[in-house]
PDB file of C-alpha atoms in Angstrom:
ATOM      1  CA  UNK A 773      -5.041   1.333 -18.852  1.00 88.00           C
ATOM      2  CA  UNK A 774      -3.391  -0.083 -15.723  1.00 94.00           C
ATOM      3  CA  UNK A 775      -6.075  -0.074 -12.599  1.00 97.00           C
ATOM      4  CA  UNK A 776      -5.199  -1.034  -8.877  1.00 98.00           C
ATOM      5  CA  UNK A 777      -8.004  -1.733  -6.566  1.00 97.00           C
ATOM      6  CA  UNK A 778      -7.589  -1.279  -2.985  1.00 97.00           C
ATOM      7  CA  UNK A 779      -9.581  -3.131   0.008  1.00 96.00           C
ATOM      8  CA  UNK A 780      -9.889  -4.079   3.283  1.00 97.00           C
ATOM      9  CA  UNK A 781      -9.635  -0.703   5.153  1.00 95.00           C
ATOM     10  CA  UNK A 782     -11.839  -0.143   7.949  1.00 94.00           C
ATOM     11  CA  UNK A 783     -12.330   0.316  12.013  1.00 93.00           C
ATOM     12  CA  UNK A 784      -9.511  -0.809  13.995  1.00 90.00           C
ATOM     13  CA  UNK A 785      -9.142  -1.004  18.155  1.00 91.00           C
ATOM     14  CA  UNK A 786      -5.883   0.219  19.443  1.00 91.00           C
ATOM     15  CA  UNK A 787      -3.146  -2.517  18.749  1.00 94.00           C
ATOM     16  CA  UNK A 788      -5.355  -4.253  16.420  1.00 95.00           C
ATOM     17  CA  UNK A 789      -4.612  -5.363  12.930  1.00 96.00           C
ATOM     18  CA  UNK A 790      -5.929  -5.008   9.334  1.00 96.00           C
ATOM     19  CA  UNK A 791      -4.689  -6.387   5.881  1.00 98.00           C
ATOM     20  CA  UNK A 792      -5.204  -4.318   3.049  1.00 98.00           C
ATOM     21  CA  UNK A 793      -5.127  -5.909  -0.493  1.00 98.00           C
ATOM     22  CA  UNK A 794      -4.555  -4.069  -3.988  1.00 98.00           C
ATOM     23  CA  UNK A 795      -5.290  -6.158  -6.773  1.00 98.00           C
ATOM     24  CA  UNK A 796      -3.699  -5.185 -10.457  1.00 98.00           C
ATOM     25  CA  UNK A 797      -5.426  -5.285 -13.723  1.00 97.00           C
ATOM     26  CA  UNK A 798      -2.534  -6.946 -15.157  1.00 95.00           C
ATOM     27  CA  UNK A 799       0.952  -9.016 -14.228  1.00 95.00           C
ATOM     28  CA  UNK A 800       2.234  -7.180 -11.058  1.00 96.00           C
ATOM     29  CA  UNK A 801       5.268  -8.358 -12.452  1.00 95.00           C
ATOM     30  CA  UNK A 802       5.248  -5.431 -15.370  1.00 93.00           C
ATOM     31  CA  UNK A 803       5.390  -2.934 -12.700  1.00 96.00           C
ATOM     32  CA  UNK A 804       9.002  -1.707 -11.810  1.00 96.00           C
ATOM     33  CA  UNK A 805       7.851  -0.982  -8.230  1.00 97.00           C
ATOM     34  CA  UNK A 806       4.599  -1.423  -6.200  1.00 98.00           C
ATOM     35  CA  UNK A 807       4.053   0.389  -2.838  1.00 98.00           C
ATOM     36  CA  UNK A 808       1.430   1.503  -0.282  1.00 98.00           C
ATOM     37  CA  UNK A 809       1.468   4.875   0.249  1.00 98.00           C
ATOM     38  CA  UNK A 810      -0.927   7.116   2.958  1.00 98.00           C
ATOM     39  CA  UNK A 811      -2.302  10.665   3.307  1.00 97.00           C
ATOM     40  CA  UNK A 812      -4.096  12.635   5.871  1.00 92.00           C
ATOM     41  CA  UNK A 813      -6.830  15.283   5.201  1.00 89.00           C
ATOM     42  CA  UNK A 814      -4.479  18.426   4.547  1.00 93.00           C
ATOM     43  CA  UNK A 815      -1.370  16.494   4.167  1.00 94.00           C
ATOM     44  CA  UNK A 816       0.894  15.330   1.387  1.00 96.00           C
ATOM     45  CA  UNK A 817       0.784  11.892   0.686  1.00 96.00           C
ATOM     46  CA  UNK A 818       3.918   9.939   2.313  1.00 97.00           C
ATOM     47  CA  UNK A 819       5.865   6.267   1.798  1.00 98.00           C
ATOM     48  CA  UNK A 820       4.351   3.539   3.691  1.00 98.00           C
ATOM     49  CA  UNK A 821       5.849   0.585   2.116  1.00 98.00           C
ATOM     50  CA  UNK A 822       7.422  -0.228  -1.430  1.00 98.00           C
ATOM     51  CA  UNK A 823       8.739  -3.578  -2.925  1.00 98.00           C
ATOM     52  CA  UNK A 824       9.831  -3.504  -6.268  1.00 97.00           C
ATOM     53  CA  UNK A 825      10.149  -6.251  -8.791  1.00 96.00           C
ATOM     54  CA  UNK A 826      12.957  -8.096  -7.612  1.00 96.00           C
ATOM     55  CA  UNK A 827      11.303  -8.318  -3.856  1.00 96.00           C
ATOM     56  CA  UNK A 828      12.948  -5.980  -2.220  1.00 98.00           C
ATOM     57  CA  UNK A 829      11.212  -4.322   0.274  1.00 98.00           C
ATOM     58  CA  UNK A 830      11.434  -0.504   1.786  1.00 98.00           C
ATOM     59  CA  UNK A 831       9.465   0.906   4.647  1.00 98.00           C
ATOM     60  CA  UNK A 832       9.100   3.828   6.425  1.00 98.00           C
ATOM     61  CA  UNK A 833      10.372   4.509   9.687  1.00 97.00           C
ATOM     62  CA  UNK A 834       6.933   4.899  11.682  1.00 96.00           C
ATOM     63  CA  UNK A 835       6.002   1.372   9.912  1.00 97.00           C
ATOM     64  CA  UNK A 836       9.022  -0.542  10.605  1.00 97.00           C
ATOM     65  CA  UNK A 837       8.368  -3.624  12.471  1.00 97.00           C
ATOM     66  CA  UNK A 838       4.623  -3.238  12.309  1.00 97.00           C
ATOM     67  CA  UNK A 839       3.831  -3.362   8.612  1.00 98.00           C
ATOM     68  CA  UNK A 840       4.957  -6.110   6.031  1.00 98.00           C
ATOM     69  CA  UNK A 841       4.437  -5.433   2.094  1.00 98.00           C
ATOM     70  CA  UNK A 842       4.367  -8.793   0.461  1.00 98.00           C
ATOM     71  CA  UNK A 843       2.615 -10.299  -3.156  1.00 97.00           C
ATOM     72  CA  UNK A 844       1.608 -12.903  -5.206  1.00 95.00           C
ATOM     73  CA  UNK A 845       2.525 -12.581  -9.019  1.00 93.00           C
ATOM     74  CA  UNK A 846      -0.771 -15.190  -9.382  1.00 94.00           C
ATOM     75  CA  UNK A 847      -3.740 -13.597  -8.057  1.00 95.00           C
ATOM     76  CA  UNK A 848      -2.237 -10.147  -9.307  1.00 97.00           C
ATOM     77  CA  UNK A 849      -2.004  -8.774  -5.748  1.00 98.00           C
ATOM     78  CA  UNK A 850      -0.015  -6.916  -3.472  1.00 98.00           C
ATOM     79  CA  UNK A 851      -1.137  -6.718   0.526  1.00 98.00           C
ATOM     80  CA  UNK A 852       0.035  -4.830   2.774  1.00 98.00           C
ATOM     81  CA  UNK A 853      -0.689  -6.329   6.487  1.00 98.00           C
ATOM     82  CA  UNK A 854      -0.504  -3.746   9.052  1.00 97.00           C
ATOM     83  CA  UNK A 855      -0.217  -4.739  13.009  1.00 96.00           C
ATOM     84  CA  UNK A 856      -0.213  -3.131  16.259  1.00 95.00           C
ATOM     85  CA  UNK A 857      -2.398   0.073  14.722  1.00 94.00           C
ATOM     86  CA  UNK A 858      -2.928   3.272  16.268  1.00 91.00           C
ATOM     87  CA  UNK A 859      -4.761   6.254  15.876  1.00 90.00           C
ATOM     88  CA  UNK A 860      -1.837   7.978  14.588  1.00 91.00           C
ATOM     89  CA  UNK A 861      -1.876   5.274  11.551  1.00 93.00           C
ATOM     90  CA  UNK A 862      -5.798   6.756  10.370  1.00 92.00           C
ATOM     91  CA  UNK A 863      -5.182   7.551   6.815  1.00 95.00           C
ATOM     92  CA  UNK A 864      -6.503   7.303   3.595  1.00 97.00           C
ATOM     93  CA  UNK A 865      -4.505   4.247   1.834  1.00 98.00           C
ATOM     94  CA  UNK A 866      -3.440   4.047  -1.873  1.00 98.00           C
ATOM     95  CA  UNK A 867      -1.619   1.333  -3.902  1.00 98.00           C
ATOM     96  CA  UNK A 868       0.506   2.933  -6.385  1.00 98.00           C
ATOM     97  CA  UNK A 869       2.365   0.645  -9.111  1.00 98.00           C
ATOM     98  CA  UNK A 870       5.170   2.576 -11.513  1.00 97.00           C
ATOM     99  CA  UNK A 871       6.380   1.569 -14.773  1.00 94.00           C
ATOM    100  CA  UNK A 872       9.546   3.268 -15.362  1.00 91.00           C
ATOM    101  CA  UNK A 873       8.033   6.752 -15.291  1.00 92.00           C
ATOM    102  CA  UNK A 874       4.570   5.854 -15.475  1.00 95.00           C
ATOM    103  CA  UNK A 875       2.612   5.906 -12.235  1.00 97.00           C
ATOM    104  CA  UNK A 876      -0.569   4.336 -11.545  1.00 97.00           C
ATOM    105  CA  UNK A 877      -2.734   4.983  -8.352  1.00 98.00           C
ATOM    106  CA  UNK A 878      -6.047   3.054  -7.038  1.00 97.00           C
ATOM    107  CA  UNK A 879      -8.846   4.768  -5.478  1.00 97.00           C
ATOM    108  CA  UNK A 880      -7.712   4.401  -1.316  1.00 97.00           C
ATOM    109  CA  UNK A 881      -9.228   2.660   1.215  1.00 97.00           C
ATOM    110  CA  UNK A 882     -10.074   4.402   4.738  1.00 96.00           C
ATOM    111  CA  UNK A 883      -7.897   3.139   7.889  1.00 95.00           C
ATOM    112  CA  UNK A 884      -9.091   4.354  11.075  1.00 92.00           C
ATOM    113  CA  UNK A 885      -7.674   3.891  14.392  1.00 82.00           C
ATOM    114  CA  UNK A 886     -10.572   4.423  17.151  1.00 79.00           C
ATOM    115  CA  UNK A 887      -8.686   6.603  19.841  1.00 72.00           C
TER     116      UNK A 887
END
């Protein structure tokens, strides 16, 4: 059974930054696509970033130019380092890695942007 493990959500100023890590229980390398997704309390859960296995990356518009998705095959670990926050980026986080079909989630990690 695949697991993903997120960290390094927390508190964040205004234009601040945080980097949060999802580490795989296996070769990230398996994984058709990897990606950071977010949802709010009520909300469906939307595209933050994706890069699938040949390193190409995808972002979402509201992201662009403040988030990079990046890895390394060796410590099993995608990160997704997020600048210039705002309040309007407070979200619960999730990695998600897919398999063809097969999707995998981790557990989130709170981001909060202090208004």
């Amino acid at each position: 059974q695949v697991q993903l493990v997120e960290s390094g959500g927390g508190l964040v100023q205004p234009g601040g930054s945080l980097r949060l890590s999802c580490v795989a229980s296996e070769n990230i390398f398996n994984f058709n696509i990897m990606g950071w997704y977010r949802q709010a309390p009520g909300k469906q859960r939307e595209l933050v970033a994706t890069i699938n296995v040949g390193g190409i990356t995808n972002y979402a518009d509201s992201v662009k130019g403040r988030f990079m998705i990046y890895r390394d095959g060796a410590e099993k670990t995608v990160w997704l380092q997020m600048n210039s926050l705002s309040p309007e980026d407070t979200d619960v986080y999730y990695c998600k890695a897919q398999i063809v079909r097969r999707k995998y989630w981790g557990q989130g990690t709170q981001v909060t942007g202090s208004p």
